Amino acid sequence: MNAPLARTKDVEIDGKRYQIVRMNPLVGSWVASELFTRMLPSGIEAQFMAEVNKSGALDQSGIMKLPASRSQMGMEDFIKLQMQCLLVCRWYDAVTGKDIATPVMTAEGQFVMPGLQDDVVSVLALSLHSLFFNVQPFFEKSRIAAVIASFQGDSKGLASVISMPSASGQ
């Protein structure tokens, strides 16, 4: 049995403190499935996979690889994914001095945090932190093995989608 996942994570971006909350599991499943079927924009994909592979979530056998045949995610789909990532982000308002995390955006996609609507770098960084925090546990080898084992003999279909080196390094 895996240990319970942390419900929140605090990050600092450009001197501002944020809190990331776990996504609803249905949304998180959709996000994870998008990563297996669609490629993030090139530089973002590379950064995301670098984070997955250095996180220590995998064993010493190697690197997690997503299927190479995935199509590139278009702007509309990337914005949809980014919205889901930002909806679980909160910020600590330094002006009030209170340690109360406030959502950075409304469900309609309007930024609530002052200045964030004009800050491409912080929005992208916050989106990536949220994406990684929410889907990284899915990439842990023990969790993938548990999902595959749950199919009891029908794991070949799922295993063909997930490319991981064997324990022997092959």
mmCIF file with all atom_site columns, C-alpha atoms in Angstrom:
data_model
loop_
_atom_site.group_PDB
_atom_site.id
_atom_site.type_symbol
_atom_site.label_atom_id
_atom_site.label_alt_id
_atom_site.label_comp_id
_atom_site.label_asym_id
_atom_site.label_entity_id
_atom_site.label_seq_id
_atom_site.pdbx_PDB_ins_code
_atom_site.Cartn_x
_atom_site.Cartn_y
_atom_site.Cartn_z
_atom_site.occupancy
_atom_site.B_iso_or_equiv
_atom_site.pdbx_formal_charge
_atom_site.auth_seq_id
_atom_site.auth_comp_id
_atom_site.auth_asym_id
_atom_site.auth_atom_id
_atom_site.pdbx_PDB_model_num
ATOM 1   C CA . MET A 1 1   ? 0.000   0.000   0.000   1.00 0.00 ? 1   MET A CA 1
ATOM 2   C CA . ASN A 1 2   ? 1.301   3.437   -0.918  1.00 0.00 ? 2   ASN A CA 1
ATOM 3   C CA . ALA A 1 3   ? 1.575   6.208   1.652   1.00 0.00 ? 3   ALA A CA 1
ATOM 4   C CA . PRO A 1 4   ? -1.117  8.891   1.464   1.00 0.00 ? 4   PRO A CA 1
ATOM 5   C CA . LEU A 1 5   ? -0.286  11.762  -0.856  1.00 0.00 ? 5   LEU A CA 1
ATOM 6   C CA . ALA A 1 6   ? 0.281   15.252  0.496   1.00 0.00 ? 6   ALA A CA 1
ATOM 7   C CA . ARG A 1 7   ? -2.901  17.269  -0.063  1.00 0.00 ? 7   ARG A CA 1
ATOM 8   C CA . THR A 1 8   ? -1.104  20.565  -0.709  1.00 0.00 ? 8   THR A CA 1
ATOM 9   C CA . LYS A 1 9   ? 2.299   21.916  -1.638  1.00 0.00 ? 9   LYS A CA 1
ATOM 10  C CA . ASP A 1 10  ? 3.683   25.435  -1.211  1.00 0.00 ? 10  ASP A CA 1
ATOM 11  C CA . VAL A 1 11  ? 5.937   26.921  -3.898  1.00 0.00 ? 11  VAL A CA 1
ATOM 12  C CA . GLU A 1 12  ? 7.567   30.293  -4.405  1.00 0.00 ? 12  GLU A CA 1
ATOM 13  C CA . ILE A 1 13  ? 7.648   31.920  -7.834  1.00 0.00 ? 13  ILE A CA 1
ATOM 14  C CA . ASP A 1 14  ? 9.219   35.315  -8.383  1.00 0.00 ? 14  ASP A CA 1
ATOM 15  C CA . GLY A 1 15  ? 9.096   36.122  -4.674  1.00 0.00 ? 15  GLY A CA 1
ATOM 16  C CA . LYS A 1 16  ? 5.415   35.242  -4.277  1.00 0.00 ? 16  LYS A CA 1
ATOM 17  C CA . ARG A 1 17  ? 4.108   32.291  -2.264  1.00 0.00 ? 17  ARG A CA 1
ATOM 18  C CA . TYR A 1 18  ? 1.560   29.906  -3.731  1.00 0.00 ? 18  TYR A CA 1
ATOM 19  C CA . GLN A 1 19  ? -0.252  26.800  -2.560  1.00 0.00 ? 19  GLN A CA 1
ATOM 20  C CA . ILE A 1 20  ? -1.087  23.969  -4.938  1.00 0.00 ? 20  ILE A CA 1
ATOM 21  C CA . VAL A 1 21  ? -3.939  21.639  -4.024  1.00 0.00 ? 21  VAL A CA 1
ATOM 22  C CA . ARG A 1 22  ? -4.570  18.141  -5.386  1.00 0.00 ? 22  ARG A CA 1
ATOM 23  C CA . MET A 1 23  ? -6.948  18.023  -8.347  1.00 0.00 ? 23  MET A CA 1
ATOM 24  C CA . ASN A 1 24  ? -10.226 16.205  -8.231  1.00 0.00 ? 24  ASN A CA 1
ATOM 25  C CA . PRO A 1 25  ? -9.254  12.603  -9.173  1.00 0.00 ? 25  PRO A CA 1
ATOM 26  C CA . LEU A 1 26  ? -11.532 12.700  -12.229 1.00 0.00 ? 26  LEU A CA 1
ATOM 27  C CA . VAL A 1 27  ? -9.799  15.819  -13.541 1.00 0.00 ? 27  VAL A CA 1
ATOM 28  C CA . GLY A 1 28  ? -6.387  14.397  -12.605 1.00 0.00 ? 28  GLY A CA 1
ATOM 29  C CA . SER A 1 29  ? -7.178  11.210  -14.539 1.00 0.00 ? 29  SER A CA 1
ATOM 30  C CA . TRP A 1 30  ? -8.125  13.282  -17.581 1.00 0.00 ? 30  TRP A CA 1
ATOM 31  C CA . VAL A 1 31  ? -4.884  15.288  -17.292 1.00 0.00 ? 31  VAL A CA 1
ATOM 32  C CA . ALA A 1 32  ? -2.788  12.111  -16.978 1.00 0.00 ? 32  ALA A CA 1
ATOM 33  C CA . SER A 1 33  ? -4.544  10.535  -19.959 1.00 0.00 ? 33  SER A CA 1
ATOM 34  C CA . GLU A 1 34  ? -3.883  13.687  -21.992 1.00 0.00 ? 34  GLU A CA 1
ATOM 35  C CA . LEU A 1 35  ? -0.168  13.286  -21.265 1.00 0.00 ? 35  LEU A CA 1
ATOM 36  C CA . PHE A 1 36  ? -0.265  9.724   -22.616 1.00 0.00 ? 36  PHE A CA 1
ATOM 37  C CA . THR A 1 37  ? -2.079  10.702  -25.792 1.00 0.00 ? 37  THR A CA 1
ATOM 38  C CA . ARG A 1 38  ? -0.924  14.259  -26.549 1.00 0.00 ? 38  ARG A CA 1
ATOM 39  C CA . MET A 1 39  ? 2.449   16.000  -26.447 1.00 0.00 ? 39  MET A CA 1
ATOM 40  C CA . LEU A 1 40  ? 2.788   19.218  -24.495 1.00 0.00 ? 40  LEU A CA 1
ATOM 41  C CA . PRO A 1 41  ? 4.425   22.084  -26.413 1.00 0.00 ? 41  PRO A CA 1
ATOM 42  C CA . SER A 1 42  ? 8.055   21.035  -26.978 1.00 0.00 ? 42  SER A CA 1
ATOM 43  C CA . GLY A 1 43  ? 9.997   22.939  -24.318 1.00 0.00 ? 43  GLY A CA 1
ATOM 44  C CA . ILE A 1 44  ? 7.288   22.342  -21.736 1.00 0.00 ? 44  ILE A CA 1
ATOM 45  C CA . GLU A 1 45  ? 7.218   18.605  -22.502 1.00 0.00 ? 45  GLU A CA 1
ATOM 46  C CA . ALA A 1 46  ? 10.984  18.359  -22.047 1.00 0.00 ? 46  ALA A CA 1
ATOM 47  C CA . GLN A 1 47  ? 10.877  20.261  -18.733 1.00 0.00 ? 47  GLN A CA 1
ATOM 48  C CA . PHE A 1 48  ? 7.995   18.169  -17.422 1.00 0.00 ? 48  PHE A CA 1
ATOM 49  C CA . MET A 1 49  ? 9.698   14.858  -18.237 1.00 0.00 ? 49  MET A CA 1
ATOM 50  C CA . ALA A 1 50  ? 12.989  16.104  -16.760 1.00 0.00 ? 50  ALA A CA 1
ATOM 51  C CA . GLU A 1 51  ? 11.126  16.804  -13.495 1.00 0.00 ? 51  GLU A CA 1
ATOM 52  C CA . VAL A 1 52  ? 9.465   13.374  -13.545 1.00 0.00 ? 52  VAL A CA 1
ATOM 53  C CA . ASN A 1 53  ? 12.783  11.633  -14.106 1.00 0.00 ? 53  ASN A CA 1
ATOM 54  C CA . LYS A 1 54  ? 14.745  13.544  -11.455 1.00 0.00 ? 54  LYS A CA 1
ATOM 55  C CA . SER A 1 55  ? 12.006  13.351  -8.841  1.00 0.00 ? 55  SER A CA 1
ATOM 56  C CA . GLY A 1 56  ? 13.172  9.976   -7.597  1.00 0.00 ? 56  GLY A CA 1
ATOM 57  C CA . ALA A 1 57  ? 9.737   8.530   -8.255  1.00 0.00 ? 57  ALA A CA 1
ATOM 58  C CA . LEU A 1 58  ? 11.240  5.877   -10.500 1.00 0.00 ? 58  LEU A CA 1
ATOM 59  C CA . ASP A 1 59  ? 13.689  3.205   -9.472  1.00 0.00 ? 59  ASP A CA 1
ATOM 60  C CA . GLN A 1 60  ? 17.332  3.138   -10.565 1.00 0.00 ? 60  GLN A CA 1
ATOM 61  C CA . SER A 1 61  ? 16.452  1.255   -13.746 1.00 0.00 ? 61  SER A CA 1
ATOM 62  C CA . GLY A 1 62  ? 16.023  4.361   -15.811 1.00 0.00 ? 62  GLY A CA 1
ATOM 63  C CA . ILE A 1 63  ? 13.827  6.928   -17.360 1.00 0.00 ? 63  ILE A CA 1
ATOM 64  C CA . MET A 1 64  ? 10.090  7.147   -17.821 1.00 0.00 ? 64  MET A CA 1
ATOM 65  C CA . LYS A 1 65  ? 9.135   7.571   -21.467 1.00 0.00 ? 65  LYS A CA 1
ATOM 66  C CA . LEU A 1 66  ? 5.783   8.549   -22.883 1.00 0.00 ? 66  LEU A CA 1
ATOM 67  C CA . PRO A 1 67  ? 4.721   7.126   -26.250 1.00 0.00 ? 67  PRO A CA 1
ATOM 68  C CA . ALA A 1 68  ? 6.570   8.853   -29.105 1.00 0.00 ? 68  ALA A CA 1
ATOM 69  C CA . SER A 1 69  ? 3.628   8.607   -31.508 1.00 0.00 ? 69  SER A CA 1
ATOM 70  C CA . ARG A 1 70  ? 1.538   11.179  -29.637 1.00 0.00 ? 70  ARG A CA 1
ATOM 71  C CA . SER A 1 71  ? 0.239   14.196  -31.568 1.00 0.00 ? 71  SER A CA 1
ATOM 72  C CA . GLN A 1 72  ? 1.211   17.741  -30.564 1.00 0.00 ? 72  GLN A CA 1
ATOM 73  C CA . MET A 1 73  ? -1.262  19.446  -28.242 1.00 0.00 ? 73  MET A CA 1
ATOM 74  C CA . GLY A 1 74  ? -2.825  22.504  -29.874 1.00 0.00 ? 74  GLY A CA 1
ATOM 75  C CA . MET A 1 75  ? -3.345  25.875  -28.206 1.00 0.00 ? 75  MET A CA 1
ATOM 76  C CA . GLU A 1 76  ? -6.995  25.245  -27.294 1.00 0.00 ? 76  GLU A CA 1
ATOM 77  C CA . ASP A 1 77  ? -6.205  21.924  -25.604 1.00 0.00 ? 77  ASP A CA 1
ATOM 78  C CA . PHE A 1 78  ? -3.142  23.348  -23.863 1.00 0.00 ? 78  PHE A CA 1
ATOM 79  C CA . ILE A 1 79  ? -5.210  26.237  -22.484 1.00 0.00 ? 79  ILE A CA 1
ATOM 80  C CA . LYS A 1 80  ? -7.843  23.745  -21.273 1.00 0.00 ? 80  LYS A CA 1
ATOM 81  C CA . LEU A 1 81  ? -5.123  21.723  -19.514 1.00 0.00 ? 81  LEU A CA 1
ATOM 82  C CA . GLN A 1 82  ? -3.523  24.874  -18.122 1.00 0.00 ? 82  GLN A CA 1
ATOM 83  C CA . MET A 1 83  ? -6.887  26.064  -16.760 1.00 0.00 ? 83  MET A CA 1
ATOM 84  C CA . GLN A 1 84  ? -7.312  22.801  -14.848 1.00 0.00 ? 84  GLN A CA 1
ATOM 85  C CA . CYS A 1 85  ? -3.815  23.225  -13.431 1.00 0.00 ? 85  CYS A CA 1
ATOM 86  C CA . LEU A 1 86  ? -4.421  26.839  -12.383 1.00 0.00 ? 86  LEU A CA 1
ATOM 87  C CA . LEU A 1 87  ? -7.818  26.132  -10.810 1.00 0.00 ? 87  LEU A CA 1
ATOM 88  C CA . VAL A 1 88  ? -6.068  24.229  -8.001  1.00 0.00 ? 88  VAL A CA 1
ATOM 89  C CA . CYS A 1 89  ? -3.584  27.047  -7.330  1.00 0.00 ? 89  CYS A CA 1
ATOM 90  C CA . ARG A 1 90  ? -3.886  29.567  -4.514  1.00 0.00 ? 90  ARG A CA 1
ATOM 91  C CA . TRP A 1 91  ? -1.764  32.527  -3.497  1.00 0.00 ? 91  TRP A CA 1
ATOM 92  C CA . TYR A 1 92  ? -0.855  33.961  -0.121  1.00 0.00 ? 92  TYR A CA 1
ATOM 93  C CA . ASP A 1 93  ? -1.640  37.680  -0.165  1.00 0.00 ? 93  ASP A CA 1
ATOM 94  C CA . ALA A 1 94  ? 1.441   39.478  1.184   1.00 0.00 ? 94  ALA A CA 1
ATOM 95  C CA . VAL A 1 95  ? -0.544  42.727  1.546   1.00 0.00 ? 95  VAL A CA 1
ATOM 96  C CA . THR A 1 96  ? -2.919  41.358  4.176   1.00 0.00 ? 96  THR A CA 1
ATOM 97  C CA . GLY A 1 97  ? -0.161  39.369  5.857   1.00 0.00 ? 97  GLY A CA 1
ATOM 98  C CA . LYS A 1 98  ? -2.621  36.558  6.538   1.00 0.00 ? 98  LYS A CA 1
ATOM 99  C CA . ASP A 1 99  ? -1.655  32.986  5.749   1.00 0.00 ? 99  ASP A CA 1
ATOM 100 C CA . ILE A 1 100 ? -4.911  32.366  3.916   1.00 0.00 ? 100 ILE A CA 1
ATOM 101 C CA . ALA A 1 101 ? -4.567  30.862  0.466   1.00 0.00 ? 101 ALA A CA 1
ATOM 102 C CA . THR A 1 102 ? -6.856  32.513  -2.097  1.00 0.00 ? 102 THR A CA 1
ATOM 103 C CA . PRO A 1 103 ? -7.613  31.009  -5.549  1.00 0.00 ? 103 PRO A CA 1
ATOM 104 C CA . VAL A 1 104 ? -5.574  32.630  -8.343  1.00 0.00 ? 104 VAL A CA 1
ATOM 105 C CA . MET A 1 105 ? -8.438  32.223  -10.834 1.00 0.00 ? 105 MET A CA 1
ATOM 106 C CA . THR A 1 106 ? -12.188 31.720  -11.009 1.00 0.00 ? 106 THR A CA 1
ATOM 107 C CA . ALA A 1 107 ? -13.852 28.687  -12.590 1.00 0.00 ? 107 ALA A CA 1
ATOM 108 C CA . GLU A 1 108 ? -14.642 30.944  -15.574 1.00 0.00 ? 108 GLU A CA 1
ATOM 109 C CA . GLY A 1 109 ? -10.937 31.579  -16.144 1.00 0.00 ? 109 GLY A CA 1
ATOM 110 C CA . GLN A 1 110 ? -10.696 35.113  -14.745 1.00 0.00 ? 110 GLN A CA 1
ATOM 111 C CA . PHE A 1 111 ? -7.524  35.849  -12.798 1.00 0.00 ? 111 PHE A CA 1
ATOM 112 C CA . VAL A 1 112 ? -8.197  36.951  -9.235  1.00 0.00 ? 112 VAL A CA 1
ATOM 113 C CA . MET A 1 113 ? -4.616  37.524  -8.137  1.00 0.00 ? 113 MET A CA 1
ATOM 114 C CA . PRO A 1 114 ? -3.587  41.087  -9.033  1.00 0.00 ? 114 PRO A CA 1
ATOM 115 C CA . GLY A 1 115 ? -1.015  41.233  -11.825 1.00 0.00 ? 115 GLY A CA 1
ATOM 116 C CA . LEU A 1 116 ? -1.151  37.552  -12.730 1.00 0.00 ? 116 LEU A CA 1
ATOM 117 C CA . GLN A 1 117 ? -3.180  38.226  -15.883 1.00 0.00 ? 117 GLN A CA 1
ATOM 118 C CA . ASP A 1 118 ? -0.117  40.021  -17.327 1.00 0.00 ? 118 ASP A CA 1
ATOM 119 C CA . ASP A 1 119 ? 2.590   37.651  -16.035 1.00 0.00 ? 119 ASP A CA 1
ATOM 120 C CA . VAL A 1 120 ? 3.195   34.923  -18.633 1.00 0.00 ? 120 VAL A CA 1
ATOM 121 C CA . VAL A 1 121 ? 6.260   33.538  -16.842 1.00 0.00 ? 121 VAL A CA 1
ATOM 122 C CA . SER A 1 122 ? 4.542   33.113  -13.469 1.00 0.00 ? 122 SER A CA 1
ATOM 123 C CA . VAL A 1 123 ? 1.405   31.618  -15.069 1.00 0.00 ? 123 VAL A CA 1
ATOM 124 C CA . LEU A 1 124 ? 3.491   29.065  -16.980 1.00 0.00 ? 124 LEU A CA 1
ATOM 125 C CA . ALA A 1 125 ? 5.654   28.248  -13.938 1.00 0.00 ? 125 ALA A CA 1
ATOM 126 C CA . LEU A 1 126 ? 2.603   27.863  -11.701 1.00 0.00 ? 126 LEU A CA 1
ATOM 127 C CA . SER A 1 127 ? 0.897   25.666  -14.326 1.00 0.00 ? 127 SER A CA 1
ATOM 128 C CA . LEU A 1 128 ? 3.947   23.387  -14.510 1.00 0.00 ? 128 LEU A CA 1
ATOM 129 C CA . HIS A 1 129 ? 4.265   23.141  -10.716 1.00 0.00 ? 129 HIS A CA 1
ATOM 130 C CA . SER A 1 130 ? 0.585   22.197  -10.532 1.00 0.00 ? 130 SER A CA 1
ATOM 131 C CA . LEU A 1 131 ? 0.840   19.712  -13.393 1.00 0.00 ? 131 LEU A CA 1
ATOM 132 C CA . PHE A 1 132 ? 3.850   18.006  -11.865 1.00 0.00 ? 132 PHE A CA 1
ATOM 133 C CA . PHE A 1 133 ? 2.434   17.956  -8.319  1.00 0.00 ? 133 PHE A CA 1
ATOM 134 C CA . ASN A 1 134 ? -0.825  16.437  -9.506  1.00 0.00 ? 134 ASN A CA 1
ATOM 135 C CA . VAL A 1 135 ? 0.327   13.817  -12.005 1.00 0.00 ? 135 VAL A CA 1
ATOM 136 C CA . GLN A 1 136 ? 3.798   12.890  -10.733 1.00 0.00 ? 136 GLN A CA 1
ATOM 137 C CA . PRO A 1 137 ? 2.396   10.240  -8.362  1.00 0.00 ? 137 PRO A CA 1
ATOM 138 C CA . PHE A 1 138 ? 0.909   8.473   -11.381 1.00 0.00 ? 138 PHE A CA 1
ATOM 139 C CA . PHE A 1 139 ? 4.429   8.014   -12.767 1.00 0.00 ? 139 PHE A CA 1
ATOM 140 C CA . GLU A 1 140 ? 5.694   6.232   -9.651  1.00 0.00 ? 140 GLU A CA 1
ATOM 141 C CA . LYS A 1 141 ? 6.581   2.691   -10.649 1.00 0.00 ? 141 LYS A CA 1
ATOM 142 C CA . SER A 1 142 ? 4.718   1.126   -7.713  1.00 0.00 ? 142 SER A CA 1
ATOM 143 C CA . ARG A 1 143 ? 1.530   2.968   -8.633  1.00 0.00 ? 143 ARG A CA 1
ATOM 144 C CA . ILE A 1 144 ? 1.801   2.038   -12.321 1.00 0.00 ? 144 ILE A CA 1
ATOM 145 C CA . ALA A 1 145 ? 2.391   -1.595  -11.351 1.00 0.00 ? 145 ALA A CA 1
ATOM 146 C CA . ALA A 1 146 ? -0.693  -1.496  -9.109  1.00 0.00 ? 146 ALA A CA 1
ATOM 147 C CA . VAL A 1 147 ? -2.839  -0.132  -11.935 1.00 0.00 ? 147 VAL A CA 1
ATOM 148 C CA . ILE A 1 148 ? -1.549  -2.769  -14.346 1.00 0.00 ? 148 ILE A CA 1
ATOM 149 C CA . ALA A 1 149 ? -2.032  -5.538  -11.765 1.00 0.00 ? 149 ALA A CA 1
ATOM 150 C CA . SER A 1 150 ? -5.623  -4.428  -11.232 1.00 0.00 ? 150 SER A CA 1
ATOM 151 C CA . PHE A 1 151 ? -6.405  -5.578  -14.767 1.00 0.00 ? 151 PHE A CA 1
ATOM 152 C CA . GLN A 1 152 ? -5.456  -9.167  -13.783 1.00 0.00 ? 152 GLN A CA 1
ATOM 153 C CA . GLY A 1 153 ? -4.076  -10.642 -16.953 1.00 0.00 ? 153 GLY A CA 1
ATOM 154 C CA . ASP A 1 154 ? -5.301  -7.888  -19.257 1.00 0.00 ? 154 ASP A CA 1
ATOM 155 C CA . SER A 1 155 ? -2.251  -5.751  -18.503 1.00 0.00 ? 155 SER A CA 1
ATOM 156 C CA . LYS A 1 156 ? -0.640  -6.124  -21.937 1.00 0.00 ? 156 LYS A CA 1
ATOM 157 C CA . GLY A 1 157 ? -2.822  -3.386  -23.417 1.00 0.00 ? 157 GLY A CA 1
ATOM 158 C CA . LEU A 1 158 ? -1.984  -0.908  -20.676 1.00 0.00 ? 158 LEU A CA 1
ATOM 159 C CA . ALA A 1 159 ? 1.676   -1.956  -20.498 1.00 0.00 ? 159 ALA A CA 1
ATOM 160 C CA . SER A 1 160 ? 2.098   -1.222  -24.196 1.00 0.00 ? 160 SER A CA 1
ATOM 161 C CA . VAL A 1 161 ? 1.127   2.408   -23.565 1.00 0.00 ? 161 VAL A CA 1
ATOM 162 C CA . ILE A 1 162 ? 3.602   2.825   -20.691 1.00 0.00 ? 162 ILE A CA 1
ATOM 163 C CA . SER A 1 163 ? 7.247   2.376   -21.662 1.00 0.00 ? 163 SER A CA 1
ATOM 164 C CA . MET A 1 164 ? 9.463   1.709   -18.667 1.00 0.00 ? 164 MET A CA 1
ATOM 165 C CA . PRO A 1 165 ? 12.782  -0.110  -18.534 1.00 0.00 ? 165 PRO A CA 1
ATOM 166 C CA . SER A 1 166 ? 12.764  -3.484  -16.839 1.00 0.00 ? 166 SER A CA 1
ATOM 167 C CA . ALA A 1 167 ? 14.576  -4.054  -13.578 1.00 0.00 ? 167 ALA A CA 1
ATOM 168 C CA . SER A 1 168 ? 17.486  -5.524  -15.543 1.00 0.00 ? 168 SER A CA 1
ATOM 169 C CA . GLY A 1 169 ? 17.817  -2.249  -17.499 1.00 0.00 ? 169 GLY A CA 1
ATOM 170 C CA . GLN A 1 170 ? 16.587  -3.667  -20.830 1.00 0.00 ? 170 GLN A CA 1
#
